[in-house]
PDB file of C-alpha atoms in Angstrom:
ATOM      1  CA  MET A 299      -9.717  -7.354 -10.612  1.00  0.00           C
ATOM      2  CA  PRO A 300      -6.943  -4.981  -9.419  1.00  0.00           C
ATOM      3  CA  ILE A 301      -8.012  -1.504  -8.329  1.00  0.00           C
ATOM      4  CA  THR A 302      -5.409   1.302  -8.194  1.00  0.00           C
ATOM      5  CA  CYS A 303      -5.791   3.319  -4.977  1.00  0.00           C
ATOM      6  CA  PRO A 304      -4.548   6.979  -5.435  1.00  0.00           C
ATOM      7  CA  PHE A 305      -2.638   6.580  -2.136  1.00  0.00           C
ATOM      8  CA  CYS A 306      -1.583   2.886  -2.054  1.00  0.00           C
ATOM      9  CA  GLY A 307      -1.146   1.965  -5.684  1.00  0.00           C
ATOM     10  CA  PRO A 308      -2.502  -1.179  -7.345  1.00  0.00           C
ATOM     11  CA  ARG A 309      -4.187  -3.500  -4.956  1.00  0.00           C
ATOM     12  CA  ASP A 310      -6.334  -6.668  -5.134  1.00  0.00           C
ATOM     13  CA  GLN A 311     -10.097  -6.166  -5.197  1.00  0.00           C
ATOM     14  CA  ARG A 312     -10.411  -8.000  -1.876  1.00  0.00           C
ATOM     15  CA  GLU A 313      -8.979  -4.986  -0.102  1.00  0.00           C
ATOM     16  CA  PHE A 314     -11.965  -2.913  -1.176  1.00  0.00           C
ATOM     17  CA  THR A 315     -15.665  -2.856  -0.252  1.00  0.00           C
ATOM     18  CA  ILE A 316     -18.203  -1.714  -2.832  1.00  0.00           C
ATOM     19  CA  LYS A 317     -20.686   0.692  -1.329  1.00  0.00           C
ATOM     20  CA  GLY A 318     -23.056   1.136  -4.239  1.00  0.00           C
ATOM     21  CA  SER A 319     -23.723   3.580  -6.987  1.00  0.00           C
ATOM     22  CA  ALA A 320     -21.860   6.930  -7.001  1.00  0.00           C
ATOM     23  CA  ILE A 321     -25.310   8.573  -7.220  1.00  0.00           C
ATOM     24  CA  ALA A 322     -24.755   9.058  -3.469  1.00  0.00           C
ATOM     25  CA  LEU A 323     -22.510  11.988  -4.410  1.00  0.00           C
ATOM     26  CA  GLU A 324     -25.536  13.711  -6.155  1.00  0.00           C
ATOM     27  CA  ARG A 325     -27.876  13.993  -3.116  1.00  0.00           C
ATOM     28  CA  PRO A 326     -30.455  16.794  -3.204  1.00  0.00           C
ATOM     29  CA  ASP A 327     -29.351  20.111  -1.703  1.00  0.00           C
ATOM     30  CA  SER A 328     -32.530  20.702   0.345  1.00  0.00           C
ATOM     31  CA  GLU A 329     -33.059  18.692   3.582  1.00  0.00           C
ATOM     32  CA  GLU A 330     -36.818  18.988   3.139  1.00  0.00           C
ATOM     33  CA  TRP A 331     -38.729  16.010   1.740  1.00  0.00           C
ATOM     34  CA  SER A 332     -39.406  16.414  -1.970  1.00  0.00           C
ATOM     35  CA  GLU A 333     -39.814  14.472  -5.178  1.00  0.00           C
ATOM     36  CA  ALA A 334     -36.056  14.832  -5.737  1.00  0.00           C
ATOM     37  CA  TRP A 335     -35.481  13.055  -2.369  1.00  0.00           C
ATOM     38  CA  ASN A 336     -37.996  10.305  -3.337  1.00  0.00           C
ATOM     39  CA  ASP A 337     -36.222   9.701  -6.593  1.00  0.00           C
ATOM     40  CA  TYR A 338     -32.787   9.808  -4.928  1.00  0.00           C
ATOM     41  CA  LEU A 339     -33.744   7.187  -2.359  1.00  0.00           C
ATOM     42  CA  HIS A 340     -35.984   4.848  -4.410  1.00  0.00           C
ATOM     43  CA  LEU A 341     -35.296   5.078  -8.155  1.00  0.00           C
ATOM     44  CA  ARG A 342     -31.960   3.571  -8.732  1.00  0.00           C
ATOM     45  CA  GLU A 343     -30.723   2.121 -11.994  1.00  0.00           C
ATOM     46  CA  ASN A 344     -28.860  -1.184 -12.185  1.00  0.00           C
ATOM     47  CA  PRO A 345     -27.167  -0.841 -15.563  1.00  0.00           C
ATOM     48  CA  ALA A 346     -25.219  -3.479 -17.451  1.00  0.00           C
ATOM     49  CA  GLY A 347     -22.132  -1.831 -18.760  1.00  0.00           C
ATOM     50  CA  ARG A 348     -20.184   1.302 -17.796  1.00  0.00           C
ATOM     51  CA  THR A 349     -21.113   2.773 -14.433  1.00  0.00           C
ATOM     52  CA  ARG A 350     -19.714   4.805 -11.515  1.00  0.00           C
ATOM     53  CA  GLU A 351     -19.550   3.130  -8.052  1.00  0.00           C
ATOM     54  CA  LEU A 352     -18.413   4.169  -4.582  1.00  0.00           C
ATOM     55  CA  TRP A 353     -15.724   1.840  -3.095  1.00  0.00           C
ATOM     56  CA  GLN A 354     -13.874   2.104   0.143  1.00  0.00           C
ATOM     57  CA  HIS A 355     -10.306   0.802   0.591  1.00  0.00           C
ATOM     58  CA  THR A 356     -11.204  -1.012   3.787  1.00  0.00           C
ATOM     59  CA  GLY A 357      -8.060  -3.258   3.716  1.00  0.00           C
ATOM     60  CA  GLY A 358      -5.732  -0.268   3.357  1.00  0.00           C
ATOM     61  CA  CYS A 359      -5.906   3.484   3.847  1.00  0.00           C
ATOM     62  CA  SER A 360      -9.769   3.581   4.246  1.00  0.00           C
ATOM     63  CA  ALA A 361     -10.019   6.133   1.285  1.00  0.00           C
ATOM     64  CA  TRP A 362     -13.438   6.519  -0.397  1.00  0.00           C
ATOM     65  CA  LEU A 363     -13.122   6.117  -4.162  1.00  0.00           C
ATOM     66  CA  VAL A 364     -15.341   6.493  -7.246  1.00  0.00           C
ATOM     67  CA  VAL A 365     -14.498   3.653  -9.537  1.00  0.00           C
ATOM     68  CA  GLU A 366     -15.762   3.851 -13.101  1.00  0.00           C
ATOM     69  CA  ARG A 367     -15.994   0.354 -14.459  1.00  0.00           C
ATOM     70  CA  ASP A 368     -17.880  -1.924 -16.799  1.00  0.00           C
ATOM     71  CA  THR A 369     -20.194  -4.230 -14.869  1.00  0.00           C
ATOM     72  CA  THR A 370     -20.142  -6.892 -17.593  1.00  0.00           C
ATOM     73  CA  THR A 371     -16.390  -7.145 -18.242  1.00  0.00           C
ATOM     74  CA  HIS A 372     -15.102  -5.637 -14.954  1.00  0.00           C
ATOM     75  CA  GLU A 373     -12.736  -3.303 -16.903  1.00  0.00           C
ATOM     76  CA  ILE A 374     -11.785  -0.309 -14.830  1.00  0.00           C
ATOM     77  CA  TYR A 375     -11.632   2.988 -16.643  1.00  0.00           C
ATOM     78  CA  SER A 376     -10.833   5.303 -13.755  1.00  0.00           C
ATOM     79  CA  VAL A 377     -10.395   5.599 -10.027  1.00  0.00           C
ATOM     80  CA  THR A 378     -10.902   8.969  -8.343  1.00  0.00           C
ATOM     81  CA  LEU A 379     -10.992  10.081  -4.706  1.00  0.00           C
ATOM     82  CA  ALA A 380     -14.659  10.560  -3.827  1.00  0.00           C
ATOM     83  CA  SER A 381     -13.920  14.082  -2.469  1.00  0.00           C
ATOM     84  CA  GLU A 382     -12.575  15.103  -5.854  1.00  0.00           C
ATOM     85  CA  ALA A 383     -15.342  13.415  -7.864  1.00  0.00           C
ATOM     86  CA  ALA A 384     -17.998  15.257  -5.827  1.00  0.00           C
ATOM     87  CA  ALA A 385     -16.475  18.654  -6.481  1.00  0.00           C
TER      88      ALA A 385
END
């Protein structure tokens, strides 16, 4: 499954490390414990199909990426720098 890094171009999946759901970009604003923090930490979906995930280009430029892909077919729809996806 090739992944296209915005800096390095198309690379083999083995150069990347998946870090989990891109929900990490949607953390609650407040640092105080709340129901929002409970949900953020403990209530994660594990969908079959189209999802957004955080990946790091560990075998290359070390960029953090948001990869939108289908977990059943592994088709990649988009790759965005995490810093741009969070904005």
